mmCIF file of N, CA, C and O in Angstrom:
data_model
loop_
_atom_site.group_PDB
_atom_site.id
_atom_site.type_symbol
_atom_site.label_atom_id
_atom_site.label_comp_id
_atom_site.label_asym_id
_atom_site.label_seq_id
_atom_site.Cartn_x
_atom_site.Cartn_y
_atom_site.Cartn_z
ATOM 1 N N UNK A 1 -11.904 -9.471 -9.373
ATOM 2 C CA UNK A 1 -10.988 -9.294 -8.270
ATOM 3 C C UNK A 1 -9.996 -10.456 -8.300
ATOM 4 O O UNK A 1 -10.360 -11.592 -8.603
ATOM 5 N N UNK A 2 -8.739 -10.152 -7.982
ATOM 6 C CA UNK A 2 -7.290 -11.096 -7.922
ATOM 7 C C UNK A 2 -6.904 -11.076 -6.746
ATOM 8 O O UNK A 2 -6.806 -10.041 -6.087
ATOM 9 N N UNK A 3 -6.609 -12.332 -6.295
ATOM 10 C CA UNK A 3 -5.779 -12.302 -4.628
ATOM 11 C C UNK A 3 -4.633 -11.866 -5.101
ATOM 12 O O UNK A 3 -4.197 -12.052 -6.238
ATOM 13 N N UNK A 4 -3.838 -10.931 -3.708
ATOM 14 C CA UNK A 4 -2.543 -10.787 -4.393
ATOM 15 C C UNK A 4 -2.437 -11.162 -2.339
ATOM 16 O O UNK A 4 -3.131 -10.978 -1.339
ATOM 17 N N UNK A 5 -1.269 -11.683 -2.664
ATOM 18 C CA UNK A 5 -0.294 -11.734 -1.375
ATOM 19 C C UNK A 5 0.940 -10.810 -1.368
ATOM 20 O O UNK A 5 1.953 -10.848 -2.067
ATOM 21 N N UNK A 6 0.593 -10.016 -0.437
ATOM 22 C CA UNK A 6 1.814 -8.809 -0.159
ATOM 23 C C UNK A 6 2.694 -9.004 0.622
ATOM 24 O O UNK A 6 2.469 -8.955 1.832
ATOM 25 N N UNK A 7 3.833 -9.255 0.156
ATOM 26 C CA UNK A 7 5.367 -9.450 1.257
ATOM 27 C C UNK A 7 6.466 -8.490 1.459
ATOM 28 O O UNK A 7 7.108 -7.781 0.684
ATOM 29 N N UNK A 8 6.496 -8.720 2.989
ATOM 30 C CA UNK A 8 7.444 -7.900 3.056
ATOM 31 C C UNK A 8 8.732 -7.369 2.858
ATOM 32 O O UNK A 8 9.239 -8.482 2.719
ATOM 33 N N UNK A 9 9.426 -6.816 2.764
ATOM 34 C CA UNK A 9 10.817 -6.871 2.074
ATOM 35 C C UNK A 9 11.943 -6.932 3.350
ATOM 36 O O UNK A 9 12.100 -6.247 4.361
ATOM 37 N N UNK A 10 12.542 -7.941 2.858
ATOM 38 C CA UNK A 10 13.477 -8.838 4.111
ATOM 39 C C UNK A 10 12.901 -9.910 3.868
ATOM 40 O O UNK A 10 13.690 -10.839 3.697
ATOM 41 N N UNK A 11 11.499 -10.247 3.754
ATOM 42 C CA UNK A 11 11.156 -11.939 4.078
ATOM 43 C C UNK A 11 10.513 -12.313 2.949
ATOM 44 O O UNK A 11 10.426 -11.581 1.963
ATOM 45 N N UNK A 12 9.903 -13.765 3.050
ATOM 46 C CA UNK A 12 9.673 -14.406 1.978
ATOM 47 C C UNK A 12 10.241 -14.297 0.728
ATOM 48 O O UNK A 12 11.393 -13.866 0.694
ATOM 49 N N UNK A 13 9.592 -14.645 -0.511
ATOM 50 C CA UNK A 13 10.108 -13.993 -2.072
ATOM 51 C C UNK A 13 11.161 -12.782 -1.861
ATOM 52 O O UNK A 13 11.961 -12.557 -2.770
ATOM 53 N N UNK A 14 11.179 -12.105 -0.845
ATOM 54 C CA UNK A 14 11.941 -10.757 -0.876
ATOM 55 C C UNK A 14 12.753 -10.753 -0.151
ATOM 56 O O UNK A 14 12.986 -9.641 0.325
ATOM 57 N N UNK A 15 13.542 -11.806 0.301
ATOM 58 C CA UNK A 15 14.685 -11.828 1.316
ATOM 59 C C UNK A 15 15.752 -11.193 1.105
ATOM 60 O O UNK A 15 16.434 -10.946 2.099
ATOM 61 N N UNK A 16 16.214 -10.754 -0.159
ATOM 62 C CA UNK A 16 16.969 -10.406 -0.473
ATOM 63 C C UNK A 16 17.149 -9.036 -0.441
ATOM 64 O O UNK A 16 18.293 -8.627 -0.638
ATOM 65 N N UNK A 17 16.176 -8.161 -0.215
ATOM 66 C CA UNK A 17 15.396 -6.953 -0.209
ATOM 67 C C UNK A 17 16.095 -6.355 1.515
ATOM 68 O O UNK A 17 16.358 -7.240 2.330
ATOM 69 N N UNK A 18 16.277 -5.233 1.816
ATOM 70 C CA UNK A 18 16.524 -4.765 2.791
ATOM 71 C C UNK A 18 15.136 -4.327 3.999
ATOM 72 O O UNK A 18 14.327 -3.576 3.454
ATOM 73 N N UNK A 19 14.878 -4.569 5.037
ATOM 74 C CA UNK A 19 13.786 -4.437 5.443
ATOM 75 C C UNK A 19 13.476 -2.673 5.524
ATOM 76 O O UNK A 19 14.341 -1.800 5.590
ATOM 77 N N UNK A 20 11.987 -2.479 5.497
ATOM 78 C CA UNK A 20 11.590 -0.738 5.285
ATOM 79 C C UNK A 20 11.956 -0.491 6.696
ATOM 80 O O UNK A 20 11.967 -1.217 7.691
ATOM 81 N N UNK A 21 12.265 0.806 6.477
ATOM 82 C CA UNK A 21 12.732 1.704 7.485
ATOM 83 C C UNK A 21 12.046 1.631 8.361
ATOM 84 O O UNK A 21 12.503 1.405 9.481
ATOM 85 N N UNK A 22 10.950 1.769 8.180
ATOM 86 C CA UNK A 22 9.643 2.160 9.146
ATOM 87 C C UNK A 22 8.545 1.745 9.047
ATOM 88 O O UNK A 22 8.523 0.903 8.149
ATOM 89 N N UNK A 23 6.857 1.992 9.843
ATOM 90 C CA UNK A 23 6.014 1.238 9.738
ATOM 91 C C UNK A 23 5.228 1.862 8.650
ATOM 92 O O UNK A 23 4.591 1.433 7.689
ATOM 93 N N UNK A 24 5.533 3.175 9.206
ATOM 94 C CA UNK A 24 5.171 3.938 7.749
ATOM 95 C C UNK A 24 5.125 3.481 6.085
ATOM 96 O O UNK A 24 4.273 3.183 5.248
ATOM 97 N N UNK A 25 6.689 3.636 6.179
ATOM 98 C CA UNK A 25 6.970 2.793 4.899
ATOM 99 C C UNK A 25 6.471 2.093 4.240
ATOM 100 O O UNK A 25 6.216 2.034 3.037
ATOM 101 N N UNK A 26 6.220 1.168 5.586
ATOM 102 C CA UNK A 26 5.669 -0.571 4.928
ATOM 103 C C UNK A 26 4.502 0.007 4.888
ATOM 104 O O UNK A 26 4.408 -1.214 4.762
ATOM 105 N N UNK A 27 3.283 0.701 4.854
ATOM 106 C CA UNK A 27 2.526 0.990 4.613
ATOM 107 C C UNK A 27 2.142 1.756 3.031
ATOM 108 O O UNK A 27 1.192 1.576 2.270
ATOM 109 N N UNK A 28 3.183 2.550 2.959
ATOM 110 C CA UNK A 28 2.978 3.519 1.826
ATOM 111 C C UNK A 28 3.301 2.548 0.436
ATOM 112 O O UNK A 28 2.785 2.538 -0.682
ATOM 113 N N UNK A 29 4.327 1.799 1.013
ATOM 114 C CA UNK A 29 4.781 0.442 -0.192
ATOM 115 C C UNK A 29 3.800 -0.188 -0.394
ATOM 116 O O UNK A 29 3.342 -0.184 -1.536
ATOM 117 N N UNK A 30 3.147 -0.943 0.651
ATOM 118 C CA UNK A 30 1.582 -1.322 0.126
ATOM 119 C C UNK A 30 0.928 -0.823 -0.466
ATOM 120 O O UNK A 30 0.407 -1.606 -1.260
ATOM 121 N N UNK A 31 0.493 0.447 -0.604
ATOM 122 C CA UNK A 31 -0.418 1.613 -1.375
ATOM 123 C C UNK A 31 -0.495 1.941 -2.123
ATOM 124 O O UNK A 31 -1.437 2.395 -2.773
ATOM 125 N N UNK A 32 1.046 1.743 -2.357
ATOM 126 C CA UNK A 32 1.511 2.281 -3.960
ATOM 127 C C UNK A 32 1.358 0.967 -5.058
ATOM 128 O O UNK A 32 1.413 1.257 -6.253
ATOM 129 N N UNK A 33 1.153 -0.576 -4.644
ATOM 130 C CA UNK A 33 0.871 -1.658 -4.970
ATOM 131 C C UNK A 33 -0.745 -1.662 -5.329
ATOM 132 O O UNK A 33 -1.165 -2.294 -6.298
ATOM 133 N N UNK A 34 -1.417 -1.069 -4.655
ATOM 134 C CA UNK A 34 -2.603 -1.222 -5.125
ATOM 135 C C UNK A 34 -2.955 -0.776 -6.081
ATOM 136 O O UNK A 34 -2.210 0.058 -6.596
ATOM 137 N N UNK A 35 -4.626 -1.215 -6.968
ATOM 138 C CA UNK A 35 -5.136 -0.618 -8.273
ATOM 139 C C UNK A 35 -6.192 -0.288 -7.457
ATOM 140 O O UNK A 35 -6.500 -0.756 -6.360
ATOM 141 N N UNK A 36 -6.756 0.647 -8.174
ATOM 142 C CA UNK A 36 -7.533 1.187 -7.157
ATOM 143 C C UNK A 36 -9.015 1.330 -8.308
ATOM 144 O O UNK A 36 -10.152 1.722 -8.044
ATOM 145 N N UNK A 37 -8.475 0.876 -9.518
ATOM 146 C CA UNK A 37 -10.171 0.604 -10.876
ATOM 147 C C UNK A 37 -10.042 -0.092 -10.678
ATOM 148 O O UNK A 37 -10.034 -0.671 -11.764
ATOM 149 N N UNK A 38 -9.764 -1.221 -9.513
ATOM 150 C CA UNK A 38 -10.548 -2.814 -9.639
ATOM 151 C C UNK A 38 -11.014 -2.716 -7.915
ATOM 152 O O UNK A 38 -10.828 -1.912 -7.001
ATOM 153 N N UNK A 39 -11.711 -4.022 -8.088
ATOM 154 C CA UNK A 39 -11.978 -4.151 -6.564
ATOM 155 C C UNK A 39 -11.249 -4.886 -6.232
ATOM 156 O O UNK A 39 -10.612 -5.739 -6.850
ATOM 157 N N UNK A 40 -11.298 -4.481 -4.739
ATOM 158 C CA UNK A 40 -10.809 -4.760 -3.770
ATOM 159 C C UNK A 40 -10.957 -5.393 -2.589
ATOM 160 O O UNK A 40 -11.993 -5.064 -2.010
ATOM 161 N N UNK A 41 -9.981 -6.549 -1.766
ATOM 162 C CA UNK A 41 -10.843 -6.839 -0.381
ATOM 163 C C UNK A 41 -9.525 -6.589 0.496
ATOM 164 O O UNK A 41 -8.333 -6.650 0.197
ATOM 165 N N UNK A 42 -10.237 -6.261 1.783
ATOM 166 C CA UNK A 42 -8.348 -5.999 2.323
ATOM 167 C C UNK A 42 -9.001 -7.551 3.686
ATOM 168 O O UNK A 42 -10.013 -8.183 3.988
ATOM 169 N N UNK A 43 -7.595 -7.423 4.032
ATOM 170 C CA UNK A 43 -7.741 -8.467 4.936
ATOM 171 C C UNK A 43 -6.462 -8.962 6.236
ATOM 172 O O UNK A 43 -5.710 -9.840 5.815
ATOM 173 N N UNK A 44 -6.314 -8.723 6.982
ATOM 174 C CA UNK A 44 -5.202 -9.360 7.695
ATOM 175 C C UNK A 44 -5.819 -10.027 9.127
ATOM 176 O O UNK A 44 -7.016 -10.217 9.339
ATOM 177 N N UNK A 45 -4.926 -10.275 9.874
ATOM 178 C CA UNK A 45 -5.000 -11.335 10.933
ATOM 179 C C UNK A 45 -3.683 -10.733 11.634
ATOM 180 O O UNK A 45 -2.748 -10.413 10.900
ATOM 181 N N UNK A 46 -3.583 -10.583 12.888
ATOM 182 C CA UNK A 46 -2.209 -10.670 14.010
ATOM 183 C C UNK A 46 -1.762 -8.817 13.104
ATOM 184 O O UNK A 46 -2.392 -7.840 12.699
ATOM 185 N N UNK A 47 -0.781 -9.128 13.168
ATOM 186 C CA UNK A 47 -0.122 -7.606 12.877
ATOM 187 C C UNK A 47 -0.455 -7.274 11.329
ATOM 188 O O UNK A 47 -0.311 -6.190 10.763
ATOM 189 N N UNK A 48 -0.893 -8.374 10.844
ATOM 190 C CA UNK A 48 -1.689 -8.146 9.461
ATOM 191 C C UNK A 48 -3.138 -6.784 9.509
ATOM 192 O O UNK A 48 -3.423 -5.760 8.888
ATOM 193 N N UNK A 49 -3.645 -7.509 10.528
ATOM 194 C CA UNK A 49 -4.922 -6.276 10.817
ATOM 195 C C UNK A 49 -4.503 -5.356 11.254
ATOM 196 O O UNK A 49 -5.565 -4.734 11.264
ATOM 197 N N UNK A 50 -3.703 -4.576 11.717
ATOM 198 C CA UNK A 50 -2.771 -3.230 11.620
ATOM 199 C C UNK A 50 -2.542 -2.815 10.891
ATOM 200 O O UNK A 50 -2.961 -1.675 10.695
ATOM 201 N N UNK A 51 -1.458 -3.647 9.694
ATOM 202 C CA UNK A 51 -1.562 -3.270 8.269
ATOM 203 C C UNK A 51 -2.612 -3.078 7.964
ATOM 204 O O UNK A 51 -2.540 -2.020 7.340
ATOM 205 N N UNK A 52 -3.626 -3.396 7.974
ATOM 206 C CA UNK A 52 -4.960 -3.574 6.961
ATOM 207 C C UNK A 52 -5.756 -1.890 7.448
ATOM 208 O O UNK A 52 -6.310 -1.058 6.730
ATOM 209 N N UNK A 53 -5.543 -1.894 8.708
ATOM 210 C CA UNK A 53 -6.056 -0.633 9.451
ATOM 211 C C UNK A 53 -5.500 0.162 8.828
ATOM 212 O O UNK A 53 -6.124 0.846 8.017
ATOM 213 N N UNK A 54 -4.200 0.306 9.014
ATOM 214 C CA UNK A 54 -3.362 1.487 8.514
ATOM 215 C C UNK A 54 -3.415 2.245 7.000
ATOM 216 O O UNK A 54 -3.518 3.387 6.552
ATOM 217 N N UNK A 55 -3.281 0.900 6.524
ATOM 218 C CA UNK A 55 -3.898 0.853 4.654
ATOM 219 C C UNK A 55 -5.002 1.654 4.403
ATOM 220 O O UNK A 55 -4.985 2.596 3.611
ATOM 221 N N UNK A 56 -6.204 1.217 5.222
ATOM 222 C CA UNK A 56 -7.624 1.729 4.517
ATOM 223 C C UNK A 56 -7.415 2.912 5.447
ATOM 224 O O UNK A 56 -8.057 3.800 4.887
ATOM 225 N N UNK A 57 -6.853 3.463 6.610
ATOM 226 C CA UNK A 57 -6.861 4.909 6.939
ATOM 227 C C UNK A 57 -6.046 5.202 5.850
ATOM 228 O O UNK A 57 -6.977 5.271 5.047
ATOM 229 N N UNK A 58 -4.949 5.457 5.089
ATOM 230 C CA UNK A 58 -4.603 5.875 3.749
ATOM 231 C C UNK A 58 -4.992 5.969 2.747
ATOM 232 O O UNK A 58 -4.621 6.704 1.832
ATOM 233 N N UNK A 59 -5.936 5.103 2.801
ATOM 234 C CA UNK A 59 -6.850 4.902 1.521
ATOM 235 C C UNK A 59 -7.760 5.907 1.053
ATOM 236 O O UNK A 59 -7.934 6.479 -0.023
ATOM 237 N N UNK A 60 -8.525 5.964 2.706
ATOM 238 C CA UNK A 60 -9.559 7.345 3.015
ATOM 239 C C UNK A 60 -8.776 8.777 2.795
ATOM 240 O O UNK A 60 -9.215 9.855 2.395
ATOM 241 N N UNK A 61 -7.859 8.506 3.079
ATOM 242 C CA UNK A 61 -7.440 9.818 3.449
ATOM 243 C C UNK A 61 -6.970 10.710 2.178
ATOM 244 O O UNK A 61 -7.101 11.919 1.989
ATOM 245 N N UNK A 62 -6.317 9.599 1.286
ATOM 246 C CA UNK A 62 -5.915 10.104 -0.062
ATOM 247 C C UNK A 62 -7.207 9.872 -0.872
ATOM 248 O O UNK A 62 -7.004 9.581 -2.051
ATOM 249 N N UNK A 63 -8.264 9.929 -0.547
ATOM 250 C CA UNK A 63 -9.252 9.740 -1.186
ATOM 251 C C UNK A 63 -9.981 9.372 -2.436
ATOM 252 O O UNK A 63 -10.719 9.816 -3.317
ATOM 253 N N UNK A 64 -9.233 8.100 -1.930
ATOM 254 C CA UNK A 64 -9.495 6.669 -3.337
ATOM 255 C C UNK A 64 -10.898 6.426 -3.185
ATOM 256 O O UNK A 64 -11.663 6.850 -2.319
ATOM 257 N N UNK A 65 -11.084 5.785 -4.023
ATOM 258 C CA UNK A 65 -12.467 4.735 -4.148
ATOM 259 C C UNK A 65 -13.057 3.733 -3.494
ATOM 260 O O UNK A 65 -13.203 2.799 -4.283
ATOM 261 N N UNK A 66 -13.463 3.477 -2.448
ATOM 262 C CA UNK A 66 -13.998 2.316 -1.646
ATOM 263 C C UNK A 66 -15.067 1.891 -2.185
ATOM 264 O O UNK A 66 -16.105 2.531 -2.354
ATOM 265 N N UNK A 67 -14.806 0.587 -2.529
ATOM 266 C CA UNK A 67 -16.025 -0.674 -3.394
ATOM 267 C C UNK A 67 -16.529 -1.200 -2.281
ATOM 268 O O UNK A 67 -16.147 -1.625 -1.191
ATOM 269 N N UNK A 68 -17.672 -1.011 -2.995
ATOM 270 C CA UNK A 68 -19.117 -1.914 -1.202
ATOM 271 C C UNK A 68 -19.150 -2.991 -2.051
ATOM 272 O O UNK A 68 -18.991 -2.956 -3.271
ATOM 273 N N UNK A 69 -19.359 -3.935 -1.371
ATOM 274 C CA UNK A 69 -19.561 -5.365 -2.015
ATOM 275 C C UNK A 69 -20.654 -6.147 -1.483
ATOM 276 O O UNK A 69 -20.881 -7.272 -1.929
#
């Protein structure tokens, strides 16, 4: 497993980037970032754990692989 730090587009490394339309968006952009043959840990804090919620309801839903650890 690799930490990856995910940013948003408008901020950090990606300022230059136009911010996503929607919350949606920023969700599906995350998703499409993931590997889904490796493991995984998800994780957020403040509006991070929203993301993180939102993520693994997508996750389930498109019915990827969830690693027990």
């Amino acid at each position: 497993m690799r930490p990856v730090q995910l940013s948003d587009p408008g901020k950090s490394v990606r300022f230059k980037e136009s911010h996503s339309a929607s919350f949606d968006e920023l969700i599906d952009e995350y998703y499409d970032q993931m590997r889904f043959d490796e493991t995984y840990a998800l994780f957020g804090h403040s509006m991070g754990a929203l993301i993180v919620h939102c993520l693994l309801h997508k996750i389930i839903s498109e019915r990827q692989k969830l690693h027990k650890m």
